[in-house]
Coordinates of C-alpha atoms in Angstrom, one line a residue:
Chain H
M1 CA 15.5 27.2 -13.7
V2 CA 14.1 25.1 -16.2
Q3 CA 13.2 26.3 -19.4
F4 CA 9.9 25.1 -21.0
A5 CA 9.6 25.2 -25.1
A6 CA 6.3 25.6 -26.9
P7 CA 6.0 21.7 -27.6
D8 CA 6.7 21.4 -24.0
W9 CA 3.6 23.4 -23.1
I10 CA 1.7 22.4 -25.3
W11 CA 2.3 18.6 -24.1
L12 CA 1.7 20.2 -20.6
V13 CA -1.8 21.6 -20.8
L14 CA -2.7 18.9 -22.7
F15 CA -2.4 16.3 -20.2
V16 CA -3.5 18.3 -17.4
L17 CA -7.0 18.7 -18.9
L18 CA -6.9 15.1 -19.7
M19 CA -5.8 14.5 -16.3
T20 CA -8.7 16.6 -14.4
F21 CA -11.6 16.2 -16.6
S22 CA -11.6 12.5 -17.7
G23 CA -12.1 12.3 -13.9
V24 CA -14.6 15.3 -13.8
F25 CA -16.8 13.2 -16.8
F26 CA -17.9 10.5 -13.9
Y27 CA -19.6 12.7 -11.9
K28 CA -22.3 11.1 -13.0
L29 CA -21.7 7.5 -11.5
G30 CA -20.3 9.3 -8.5
K31 CA -23.2 10.9 -7.0
R32 CA -25.2 7.9 -6.9
S33 CA -24.3 6.6 -3.9
Q34 CA -21.6 6.3 -1.0
A35 CA -20.6 2.7 -2.5
D36 CA -20.2 4.2 -5.6
F37 CA -18.7 8.1 -4.5
F38 CA -16.1 6.1 -2.1
L39 CA -15.7 2.0 -4.0
A40 CA -17.1 2.9 -7.7
G41 CA -20.3 0.3 -7.1
R42 CA -18.0 -2.6 -5.9
G43 CA -17.5 -3.4 -9.6
L44 CA -14.6 -2.5 -10.6
P45 CA -12.5 -5.2 -13.1
W46 CA -8.9 -5.8 -11.4
W47 CA -6.8 -3.8 -14.2
L48 CA -8.1 -0.5 -13.0
P49 CA -7.7 -0.8 -9.3
A50 CA -4.6 -2.9 -10.2
S51 CA -3.3 0.5 -12.2
S52 CA -5.0 2.7 -9.0
V53 CA -2.5 0.5 -6.6
Y54 CA 0.7 1.6 -8.6
A55 CA 0.0 5.4 -9.7
T56 CA -1.0 5.4 -6.0
H57 CA 2.4 4.6 -4.2
T58 CA 4.1 6.5 -7.0
A59 CA 4.4 9.6 -5.1
T60 CA 6.7 13.1 -6.0
D61 CA 8.7 12.2 -2.8
T62 CA 9.3 8.7 -4.2
P63 CA 11.9 9.0 -6.4
I64 CA 13.8 10.9 -4.0
W65 CA 14.5 9.0 -1.7
I66 CA 14.6 5.7 -3.9
G67 CA 17.4 8.1 -5.0
G68 CA 18.8 8.8 -1.8
V69 CA 19.4 4.8 -1.3
I70 CA 20.1 3.7 -4.2
Y71 CA 23.1 6.3 -4.4
K72 CA 24.2 5.8 -1.5
Y73 CA 23.8 1.6 -1.9
G74 CA 24.3 0.8 -5.2
L75 CA 21.2 -1.7 -6.5
A76 CA 21.2 -3.3 -2.8
G77 CA 19.1 0.1 -1.9
I78 CA 16.2 -1.6 -4.0
W79 CA 15.1 -3.8 -0.7
Y80 CA 14.5 -0.5 1.0
A81 CA 11.8 -0.5 -1.7
F82 CA 10.7 -4.1 -1.6
F83 CA 8.0 -4.2 1.4
S84 CA 5.4 -3.4 -1.4
A85 CA 6.2 -7.1 -1.2
W86 CA 3.9 -7.7 1.4
C87 CA 1.5 -8.0 -1.2
A88 CA 2.8 -11.2 -2.8
I89 CA 1.3 -13.3 0.2
S90 CA -1.8 -11.1 0.9
A91 CA -2.7 -10.8 -2.8
F92 CA -3.5 -14.7 -2.4
A93 CA -4.7 -14.6 1.3
S94 CA -5.4 -11.6 3.5
A95 CA -7.1 -10.1 0.9
R96 CA -9.5 -12.3 0.1
I97 CA -10.4 -12.2 3.5
F98 CA -11.1 -9.1 3.5
R99 CA -12.9 -8.9 0.4
R100 CA -15.2 -11.2 1.4
S101 CA -15.8 -9.2 5.0
L102 CA -17.2 -6.4 2.1
A103 CA -16.4 -4.2 4.4
Y104 CA -15.5 -0.4 3.4
T105 CA -13.0 0.5 5.6
Q106 CA -10.0 -0.8 8.6
A107 CA -12.3 0.3 10.8
E108 CA -15.4 -1.1 9.6
W109 CA -13.6 -4.7 9.6
Q110 CA -12.8 -4.4 13.5
S111 CA -16.6 -4.8 13.9
L112 CA -17.2 -8.0 12.2
R113 CA -13.7 -9.6 13.5
F114 CA -15.0 -8.1 17.0
S115 CA -17.9 -7.6 19.0
G116 CA -19.3 -5.0 21.6
L117 CA -17.6 -2.4 23.1
G118 CA -13.9 -3.4 22.2
A119 CA -14.8 -3.7 18.7
E120 CA -16.7 -0.3 19.5
L121 CA -13.4 1.1 20.0
L122 CA -11.3 -0.4 17.9
R123 CA -13.2 1.1 15.3
G124 CA -13.4 4.6 16.6
W125 CA -9.5 4.8 17.0
F126 CA -8.8 3.4 13.6
A127 CA -11.3 5.8 12.2
G128 CA -10.0 9.0 13.7
W129 CA -6.1 7.6 13.0
Q130 CA -7.0 7.0 9.7
V131 CA -8.5 10.8 8.9
F132 CA -5.3 12.0 10.4
M133 CA -2.9 9.8 8.7
N134 CA -4.6 11.1 5.4
M135 CA -4.3 14.0 6.0
F136 CA -0.5 14.1 7.3
I137 CA -0.1 12.4 3.8
L138 CA -1.7 14.6 1.6
G139 CA 0.2 17.4 3.6
W140 CA 3.6 15.9 3.0
V141 CA 3.3 14.8 -0.9
G142 CA 1.9 18.3 -1.1
I143 CA 4.6 19.9 -0.4
A144 CA 7.4 17.4 -1.7
M145 CA 5.1 19.1 -4.8
G146 CA 5.6 22.6 -3.7
K147 CA 9.2 21.8 -3.2
V148 CA 10.0 20.1 -7.0
C149 CA 8.4 23.1 -8.0
H150 CA 10.5 25.7 -6.0
F151 CA 13.3 23.9 -7.9
L152 CA 12.1 24.2 -10.9
F153 CA 10.6 27.2 -11.1
N154 CA 11.5 29.0 -8.1
W155 CA 8.1 29.3 -7.6
P156 CA 7.2 30.0 -3.4
L157 CA 6.9 26.2 -1.6
W158 CA 2.5 27.3 -0.7
V159 CA 1.8 27.6 -5.2
G160 CA 3.1 23.9 -6.0
L161 CA 1.2 22.4 -3.0
V162 CA -2.2 24.6 -3.1
F163 CA -2.3 25.0 -7.0
F164 CA -1.6 21.1 -7.9
S165 CA -3.6 20.2 -4.9
S166 CA -6.9 22.1 -5.5
L167 CA -7.2 20.8 -9.1
V168 CA -7.5 17.2 -8.3
A169 CA -9.7 18.2 -5.6
I170 CA -11.8 19.4 -8.5
Y171 CA -12.3 15.7 -9.9
V172 CA -12.4 14.3 -6.4
L173 CA -14.9 16.2 -5.3
S174 CA -16.8 15.6 -8.8
A175 CA -17.0 12.2 -9.1
G176 CA -15.3 10.5 -5.8
Y177 CA -13.4 7.1 -6.7
W178 CA -14.6 7.1 -9.9
G179 CA -12.6 9.9 -10.8
V180 CA -9.7 8.8 -8.7
V181 CA -9.9 5.4 -10.7
V182 CA -10.0 6.5 -13.7
A183 CA -7.2 9.2 -13.4
D184 CA -5.3 6.5 -12.0
F185 CA -5.4 4.7 -15.1
Q186 CA -3.9 7.0 -17.3
Q187 CA -1.9 8.8 -14.6
G188 CA -0.3 5.3 -14.0
I189 CA 0.0 4.6 -18.1
I190 CA 1.8 8.5 -18.5
A191 CA 3.9 7.5 -15.3
F192 CA 5.3 4.1 -15.8
F193 CA 6.1 5.2 -19.7
M194 CA 8.0 8.4 -18.8
I195 CA 9.8 6.1 -15.7
I196 CA 11.0 3.7 -18.8
I197 CA 12.1 6.4 -21.3
T198 CA 14.1 8.8 -18.4
S199 CA 15.9 5.5 -17.1
I200 CA 17.0 4.4 -20.7
W201 CA 18.0 7.7 -21.6
A202 CA 19.6 8.1 -18.5
V203 CA 21.6 5.1 -19.4
M204 CA 22.2 6.3 -22.6
A205 CA 23.7 9.5 -21.4
A206 CA 25.3 7.6 -19.4
G207 CA 27.6 5.8 -22.3
G208 CA 25.2 2.8 -22.6
P209 CA 25.0 -0.1 -19.9
H210 CA 28.9 -1.5 -21.1
K211 CA 30.8 2.0 -19.8
I212 CA 29.0 1.9 -16.6
T213 CA 30.2 -1.0 -15.6
A214 CA 33.3 -0.1 -16.5
K215 CA 33.4 3.4 -14.9
L216 CA 31.9 1.8 -11.9
S217 CA 34.8 -0.4 -11.9
S218 CA 37.6 1.5 -12.9
L219 CA 36.3 3.7 -9.6
G220 CA 36.5 0.6 -7.2
Q221 CA 32.3 0.8 -7.5
A222 CA 32.2 -2.4 -8.9
W223 CA 29.8 -3.7 -5.3
R224 CA 27.4 -1.2 -6.8
L225 CA 25.7 -3.8 -8.9
N226 CA 25.5 -6.2 -6.8
P227 CA 22.0 -6.6 -4.8
F228 CA 23.2 -8.1 -2.1
H229 CA 26.0 -5.8 -1.0
F230 CA 25.6 -5.5 3.1
T231 CA 28.0 -3.6 5.1
G232 CA 28.1 -6.4 7.5
T233 CA 26.2 -9.2 9.0
F234 CA 25.2 -7.3 11.9
S235 CA 27.6 -4.1 11.4
G236 CA 27.6 -0.6 9.4
D237 CA 24.5 1.1 8.7
F238 CA 23.2 -1.6 6.0
P239 CA 23.7 -5.0 7.3
L240 CA 21.9 -8.6 6.4
A241 CA 20.1 -8.5 9.5
W242 CA 18.2 -5.4 8.5
F243 CA 17.7 -7.2 5.3
V244 CA 16.5 -10.6 6.7
T245 CA 14.2 -8.5 9.3
M246 CA 12.7 -6.4 6.2
I247 CA 11.9 -9.4 3.9
V248 CA 9.8 -10.6 7.1
I249 CA 8.3 -7.5 8.1
A250 CA 7.1 -7.4 4.0
V251 CA 6.5 -10.8 3.5
L252 CA 5.1 -12.2 6.4
G253 CA 3.1 -9.1 6.6
G254 CA 1.0 -10.3 3.7
F255 CA -0.6 -13.0 6.7
G256 CA -2.0 -10.0 8.6
M257 CA -3.8 -7.0 7.7
G258 CA -2.6 -3.4 8.3
T259 CA 0.8 -4.8 8.6
S260 CA 2.1 -1.9 5.9
I261 CA 0.8 1.0 5.6
D262 CA -0.2 1.0 2.6
W263 CA -2.5 -1.9 3.2
Y264 CA -5.2 1.0 3.6
V265 CA -5.3 2.3 0.2
E266 CA -5.3 -1.5 -0.8
A267 CA -8.0 -2.4 1.7
Q268 CA -10.3 0.3 -1.0
R269 CA -8.8 -1.0 -4.2
I270 CA -9.7 -4.7 -2.8
Q271 CA -13.3 -3.4 -2.1
S272 CA -13.6 -2.0 -5.0
S273 CA -12.8 -4.8 -7.6
R274 CA -16.0 -6.7 -8.7
T275 CA -14.8 -10.0 -7.7
V276 CA -12.8 -12.0 -5.0
R277 CA -10.7 -12.9 -8.1
D278 CA -9.9 -9.3 -9.2
A279 CA -9.5 -8.0 -5.4
S280 CA -6.5 -10.9 -5.6
Y281 CA -5.0 -10.0 -8.6
S282 CA -5.5 -6.2 -8.8
I283 CA -3.1 -5.8 -5.6
W284 CA -0.4 -8.5 -6.9
W285 CA 0.1 -7.1 -10.3
G286 CA -0.3 -3.5 -8.5
S287 CA 2.7 -3.9 -6.7
A288 CA 4.4 -5.7 -8.9
L289 CA 4.8 -3.0 -11.3
V290 CA 6.0 -0.7 -8.0
L291 CA 8.6 -3.0 -7.9
L292 CA 9.4 -3.1 -11.8
R293 CA 9.3 0.8 -11.6
N294 CA 12.1 0.6 -8.6
S295 CA 14.3 -1.6 -10.8
F296 CA 13.9 1.0 -13.8
W297 CA 15.0 3.9 -11.3
A298 CA 17.3 2.2 -9.5
A299 CA 19.0 1.7 -13.1
A300 CA 18.5 5.9 -13.6
I301 CA 21.0 6.2 -10.0
I302 CA 23.1 4.4 -10.8
A303 CA 23.2 5.4 -14.3
F304 CA 24.0 8.6 -12.6
F305 CA 26.2 7.8 -10.2
S306 CA 28.9 6.9 -13.0
L307 CA 28.0 10.6 -14.0
F308 CA 28.5 12.4 -10.3
P309 CA 30.3 9.7 -8.4
H310 CA 31.3 12.2 -5.7
L311 CA 28.5 13.8 -4.5
K312 CA 28.3 14.3 -0.4
N313 CA 25.4 16.3 0.2
P314 CA 21.8 14.0 0.1
A315 CA 20.0 17.3 -1.3
E316 CA 22.1 17.3 -4.4
Y317 CA 21.9 13.0 -5.3
E318 CA 18.4 12.6 -3.9
M319 CA 17.2 14.4 -6.6
A320 CA 19.0 12.8 -9.7
W321 CA 15.9 11.4 -11.3
Y322 CA 14.5 15.0 -11.7
V323 CA 18.1 16.2 -12.6
I324 CA 18.2 13.7 -15.1
G325 CA 14.5 14.3 -16.8
F326 CA 14.8 18.0 -16.6
K327 CA 18.5 18.4 -17.8
A328 CA 18.9 15.3 -20.4
L329 CA 15.6 15.1 -22.1
P330 CA 15.0 16.9 -25.2
V331 CA 12.4 19.9 -25.9
G332 CA 9.2 18.2 -26.4
M333 CA 9.8 15.6 -24.1
V334 CA 10.8 18.0 -20.7
G335 CA 7.1 18.9 -20.9
F336 CA 6.1 15.8 -20.9
F337 CA 8.1 14.4 -18.1
F338 CA 6.9 17.7 -16.3
A339 CA 3.4 16.2 -16.4
S340 CA 4.9 12.5 -15.7
I341 CA 5.2 13.8 -12.2
L342 CA 2.2 16.0 -12.3
A343 CA 0.3 12.3 -13.0
I344 CA 2.1 10.9 -10.2
H345 CA 1.2 13.4 -8.2
F346 CA -2.4 13.5 -9.0
S347 CA -3.1 10.0 -8.3
T348 CA -0.8 10.2 -5.0
I349 CA -3.2 13.5 -3.5
S350 CA -6.4 12.0 -5.1
T351 CA -6.4 8.8 -3.6
H352 CA -6.1 10.1 0.4
L353 CA -8.5 12.6 -0.3
N354 CA -11.1 10.1 -1.3
L355 CA -9.7 7.9 1.6
G356 CA -9.6 9.7 4.3
A357 CA -13.4 11.4 3.4
M358 CA -14.4 7.2 3.3
Y359 CA -13.3 7.2 6.9
F360 CA -14.7 10.4 7.9
T361 CA -17.9 9.3 6.1
R362 CA -18.8 6.0 7.0
D363 CA -17.1 5.4 10.5
I364 CA -17.2 8.6 12.1
F365 CA -20.7 10.2 10.9
Q366 CA -22.8 7.3 9.1
H367 CA -21.6 5.3 12.5
Y368 CA -21.7 7.6 15.2
I369 CA -23.5 10.4 14.3
K370 CA -26.8 10.1 12.2
P371 CA -27.0 5.8 11.1
D372 CA -29.8 6.7 9.2
A373 CA -28.6 9.3 6.8
S374 CA -29.6 8.9 2.9
E375 CA -27.3 7.8 0.4
R376 CA -27.3 11.3 -1.2
T377 CA -26.6 12.8 2.3
L378 CA -23.4 10.5 2.8
V379 CA -22.3 11.8 -0.8
W380 CA -21.8 15.3 0.5
V381 CA -20.6 14.6 3.4
G382 CA -18.1 12.8 1.6
R383 CA -17.2 16.1 -0.6
I384 CA -17.6 18.1 2.3
T385 CA -14.7 15.9 4.0
T386 CA -12.9 16.0 1.1
L387 CA -12.8 19.4 1.7
F388 CA -11.9 19.8 4.8
L389 CA -9.0 17.5 4.3
L390 CA -7.9 19.4 0.9
L391 CA -7.8 23.0 3.2
G392 CA -6.0 20.7 6.7
S393 CA -3.0 19.5 4.0
F394 CA -2.4 23.1 3.0
F395 CA -1.8 24.0 6.9
Y396 CA -0.4 21.0 7.6
G397 CA 2.0 20.9 4.6
L398 CA 3.0 24.2 5.5
M399 CA 3.4 24.6 9.1
M400 CA 4.4 21.3 9.8
E401 CA 7.9 20.2 8.5
E402 CA 9.8 19.8 11.3
L403 CA 7.2 17.1 12.6
T404 CA 7.4 15.1 9.5
S405 CA 10.3 13.2 10.2
W406 CA 9.6 12.7 13.7
L407 CA 6.3 11.3 12.7
I408 CA 7.5 9.3 9.6
F409 CA 9.8 7.8 12.7
A410 CA 7.3 7.3 14.6
L411 CA 4.8 5.7 12.6
W412 CA 7.7 2.8 11.8
I413 CA 8.0 2.5 15.4
M414 CA 4.5 2.1 16.0
A415 CA 4.4 -0.7 13.0
A416 CA 7.2 -2.6 14.8
G417 CA 4.7 -3.9 17.6
I418 CA 1.9 -4.0 16.2
W419 CA 2.5 -6.4 13.6
L420 CA 1.9 -9.2 14.8
P421 CA -1.1 -8.4 16.5
N422 CA -2.1 -7.7 12.7
I423 CA -1.1 -10.9 12.3
L424 CA -3.0 -12.3 14.8
Q425 CA -6.3 -10.8 14.6
V426 CA -7.0 -12.7 11.4
I427 CA -4.6 -15.7 11.9
W428 CA -6.1 -17.0 15.9
W429 CA -9.8 -17.2 17.0
R430 CA -8.9 -16.3 20.3
F431 CA -7.2 -13.5 20.3
N432 CA -9.8 -11.0 20.9
S433 CA -10.3 -7.2 20.7
W434 CA -9.4 -6.2 24.2
G435 CA -6.0 -8.0 23.4
Y436 CA -5.8 -5.9 20.4
L437 CA -6.2 -2.6 22.0
A438 CA -3.7 -3.5 24.5
A439 CA -1.5 -4.1 22.2
W440 CA -1.5 -0.7 20.7
I441 CA -1.4 0.6 23.6
A442 CA 1.6 -0.5 24.9
N443 CA 2.9 -0.2 21.7
L444 CA 3.2 4.0 22.5
G445 CA 4.6 3.3 25.6
L446 CA 6.8 0.5 24.7
S447 CA 8.7 2.4 21.7
W448 CA 9.1 5.5 23.6
L449 CA 10.8 3.5 26.4
V450 CA 12.9 1.5 24.0
V451 CA 13.3 4.6 21.4
W452 CA 14.0 7.5 23.1
V453 CA 13.6 7.1 27.2
L454 CA 16.4 4.2 28.0
P455 CA 18.7 4.7 25.3
Q456 CA 18.9 8.5 26.6
F457 CA 19.4 7.7 30.1
R458 CA 21.8 5.0 28.9
V459 CA 20.4 2.0 30.4
I460 CA 20.0 0.7 27.2
P461 CA 22.5 1.3 24.0
S462 CA 21.2 3.3 21.1
L463 CA 20.0 0.2 18.9
P464 CA 19.9 -0.1 15.5
D465 CA 16.1 0.2 13.9
Y466 CA 16.1 -4.1 13.0
L467 CA 16.7 -5.2 16.4
Q468 CA 14.0 -2.3 17.6
F469 CA 11.6 -3.8 15.6
W470 CA 12.2 -7.3 16.8
I471 CA 12.5 -6.2 20.6
L472 CA 9.0 -4.2 20.5
M473 CA 7.9 -7.1 18.7
V474 CA 8.4 -9.4 21.8
L475 CA 8.1 -7.0 24.6
G476 CA 4.7 -6.3 23.0
A477 CA 3.7 -9.7 23.4
L478 CA 4.5 -9.9 27.0
I479 CA 1.5 -7.3 27.6
Y480 CA -0.9 -8.5 24.8
I481 CA -1.0 -12.5 24.6
P482 CA -1.7 -12.4 28.8
V483 CA -4.6 -9.4 28.5
T484 CA -6.2 -12.0 25.3
L485 CA -5.9 -14.9 27.9
M486 CA -7.3 -13.1 30.8
T487 CA -10.4 -11.5 29.2
P488 CA -13.1 -13.8 27.7
P489 CA -13.4 -14.4 24.0
E490 CA -15.3 -12.9 21.4
D491 CA -19.0 -14.0 21.3
M492 CA -18.9 -16.9 19.5
D493 CA -22.1 -16.2 17.3
H494 CA -20.5 -13.0 15.8
L495 CA -17.5 -15.1 15.3
V496 CA -19.0 -18.0 13.7
K497 CA -21.0 -15.8 12.0
F498 CA -17.5 -14.0 10.5
Y499 CA -15.9 -17.6 10.0
V500 CA -18.7 -18.9 7.9
M501 CA -18.5 -15.5 5.7
S502 CA -14.8 -15.1 5.1
R503 CA -13.4 -18.3 5.9
P504 CA -9.8 -17.4 7.6
Y505 CA -6.8 -19.4 7.4
G506 CA -4.7 -20.7 10.6
W507 CA -6.1 -21.3 14.4
W508 CA -9.7 -21.2 13.9
G509 CA -10.6 -24.5 15.3
P510 CA -13.5 -24.2 17.6
V511 CA -15.2 -21.9 15.6
K512 CA -15.0 -24.2 12.6
K513 CA -16.4 -26.6 14.6
E514 CA -19.4 -24.8 15.9
A515 CA -20.3 -23.6 12.1
L516 CA -20.0 -27.3 11.2
S517 CA -22.8 -28.0 14.2
R518 CA -24.6 -25.5 13.0
G519 CA -24.6 -26.9 9.7
L520 CA -23.9 -23.6 8.1
I521 CA -20.7 -25.3 6.5
K522 CA -19.9 -28.8 5.0
E523 CA -17.0 -30.9 5.9
V524 CA -15.2 -31.4 2.8
Chain Y
M1 CA -4.6 -37.8 -7.9
A2 CA -2.7 -34.8 -9.6
I3 CA 0.6 -32.9 -8.3
I4 CA -1.7 -29.4 -8.7
R5 CA -4.9 -29.7 -8.8
R6 CA -7.2 -27.2 -11.1
K7 CA -10.4 -28.8 -10.3
W8 CA -12.4 -27.5 -7.5
T9 CA -16.1 -27.7 -6.3
P10 CA -17.2 -24.7 -4.7
Q11 CA -17.0 -26.3 -1.4
E12 CA -13.8 -28.0 -1.8
A13 CA -12.2 -24.6 -2.7
E14 CA -13.2 -22.3 0.1
E15 CA -10.8 -24.6 1.7
W16 CA -6.8 -23.8 2.4
T17 CA -5.2 -26.2 0.6
R18 CA -1.8 -27.3 -0.6
E19 CA -1.8 -25.3 -3.4
D20 CA -2.6 -22.1 -1.6
V21 CA 1.0 -22.7 0.4
I22 CA 2.5 -23.3 -3.0
V23 CA 1.6 -19.7 -4.1
W24 CA 2.3 -18.2 -1.1
I25 CA 5.8 -19.7 -1.9
L26 CA 6.5 -19.1 -5.0
S27 CA 4.5 -15.1 -5.1
P28 CA 7.2 -13.2 -3.1
L29 CA 9.7 -15.4 -5.2
S30 CA 8.5 -14.0 -8.4
Y31 CA 8.6 -10.5 -6.7
F32 CA 12.0 -11.5 -6.0
L33 CA 13.4 -12.7 -9.2
L34 CA 10.8 -10.3 -11.3
S35 CA 13.3 -6.8 -9.1
V36 CA 16.9 -8.2 -9.6
G37 CA 16.4 -9.4 -13.0
S38 CA 15.3 -6.4 -14.2
A39 CA 17.8 -4.0 -12.5
L40 CA 20.7 -6.1 -13.7
S41 CA 19.1 -6.7 -17.1
L42 CA 19.1 -2.8 -17.8
F43 CA 22.9 -3.1 -17.2
L44 CA 23.2 -6.2 -20.2
I45 CA 24.3 -8.2 -17.2
P46 CA 23.9 -12.1 -18.1
A47 CA 22.6 -13.9 -14.6
G48 CA 20.1 -10.6 -14.8
F49 CA 18.4 -12.1 -17.9
W50 CA 18.5 -15.6 -16.3
I51 CA 17.1 -14.0 -13.3
L52 CA 13.9 -12.4 -15.0
G53 CA 13.4 -15.1 -17.1
A54 CA 13.0 -17.7 -14.5
G55 CA 10.9 -14.6 -12.5
V56 CA 8.5 -14.4 -15.8
L57 CA 8.0 -18.4 -15.3
V58 CA 7.7 -18.6 -11.8
T59 CA 5.0 -15.8 -11.9
F60 CA 3.1 -17.5 -14.9
L61 CA 3.5 -21.2 -12.8
L62 CA 1.7 -19.0 -9.7
F63 CA -1.3 -17.9 -11.9
Y64 CA -1.5 -21.5 -13.2
I65 CA -2.0 -22.6 -9.9
A66 CA -4.3 -19.7 -8.3
D67 CA -6.4 -19.2 -11.0
P68 CA -8.6 -22.2 -11.1
K69 CA -9.2 -22.1 -7.3
L70 CA -9.8 -18.2 -7.1
K71 CA -12.4 -18.1 -9.9
V72 CA -14.6 -21.5 -8.0
I73 CA -14.5 -19.1 -4.9
S74 CA -15.1 -15.7 -7.0
G75 CA -18.4 -17.8 -8.2
E76 CA -19.5 -19.2 -5.3
Y77 CA -19.5 -15.6 -3.2
E78 CA -20.9 -13.5 -5.5
K79 CA -24.0 -15.4 -5.0
R80 CA -24.3 -14.9 -1.5
Q81 CA -22.8 -10.7 -1.7
K82 CA -26.2 -9.6 -1.0
E83 CA -26.7 -11.3 2.3
Y84 CA -23.8 -10.0 3.6
L85 CA -24.0 -6.6 2.2
E86 CA -27.5 -6.8 4.2
R87 CA -25.9 -6.6 7.3
L88 CA -23.1 -4.8 7.0
E89 CA -25.7 -1.9 6.6
R90 CA -27.1 -3.5 9.8
I91 CA -24.4 -3.2 11.8
T92 CA -23.6 0.5 10.3
R93 CA -26.8 1.4 11.2
W94 CA -26.8 -0.1 14.8
E95 CA -29.9 -2.3 13.1
G96 CA -28.4 -5.6 14.8
N97 CA -26.0 -8.2 14.0

């Protein structure tokens, strides 16, 4: 149990009031239109969505899993969190194309890139999947907060989940995305500042950098400071082959859309930026902060290791950053530390409440239920959906803990088989909606076979995850490439409009030729 | 002709060029160097400061190359944005393409 002194309570109450009511303050802007409630009127300078990217991807469970991999693998563990690097190329490639489409959501983008029945099937699938995904993430992150509060104050799990998510809902319901980004900005500053302070404090508490390196050497653990220490080329649980696979997935994935689960959050930040340039800078700088944050966390966890080198139970070492913050920081700073935990929690919850509501409102309610809905109605549907997602996340967080690990695993596998199609939809004009749909369906069956069924019946051995990725990618291509080539290309008029508007890279020769012949673009 | 082009007409900026490819190489490299450099620097390891310094330089170069083109693309595109937004609304409301 953690005991708060009076200065801790003062910090805490002030920050909760600031975080909650700075969002509510933007109520009048949020209610003006659907574009305001979900995209802040598409008028934000890059640094606001950038801080939102950073704040959203810093959640209560993030220091737990980063703590786990760094304690286990040393500095090389930072590569587990290097997936954010997909923004490196995306910021200057796919983000530009997506921003120019002006689509509210990735679901809506499907109806700009593809046409006809296939496009509608994809739009409906993406919308439903994203509403579910956002509720899933809300429950998952919410219950992590419940666990943190249980660890700190011995509160029942539901208290941390319900109380803090409900506080966040106050400003998301009031001001929509305006509330989200404004609160994220100051939450991002608080969280980044506190992560730096706590990490430096941890290093000093362990005796300083030189003492830590000396201690690691004396323990025969100096390899922990080598970020390229792997367990072998293909052997062990952290081989070089995994690293190479991760680099390929993360970096080349930036040429596509949806190659990372974080894309859907970033897509909203991209569209809320006032220009194409702001959109590019927002996700580049937001992700740069995420990666720098990981390095600071890594230093804190290495310091923790030098103090407690023999912990075997993951439940003990995964909480390292929290232990450092609450045990090592002085009175007054502990309340500030807890406020920063609330900041990282609030920013993630607020984003997913608003994002899930946007998919339902724009892609399901407006597109399929009431196309002529007024702006006022759409804002209200956004609010009601936000409330629905909040309540759903309570039930999900409390009742489906067992399912969470299975779902995280399923998501990784789902990402493997559609990684390449997510790139092809951007770079290859001939890739059509039927090929993309086939990729999604084939991947479900193939991943089930490769990951569970065949190893269970000993037809194939149980494979490491990096190998599963490559196998699923090749097997999936054997299905969706023939499907694409055996079905007609998308309507040329539709493709030309998409090309002129978005100017994608890759293999778009026939479409570019058609656009030139119609005089819609000029040869340089 | 300069190795790195920094002056663009709107039509030229619309094309994907060598400058974009250079940016696609520098950008992940920048992330890579900043991540490793900052982690090692926190332990006062000399190589960490060199790597971090290289990361800052690469980041500067990256934006030096990318920014002029992005500014021109943005300026040109914003002029046509209204028309595209109207089409987007028509598609969502089933009023034609």
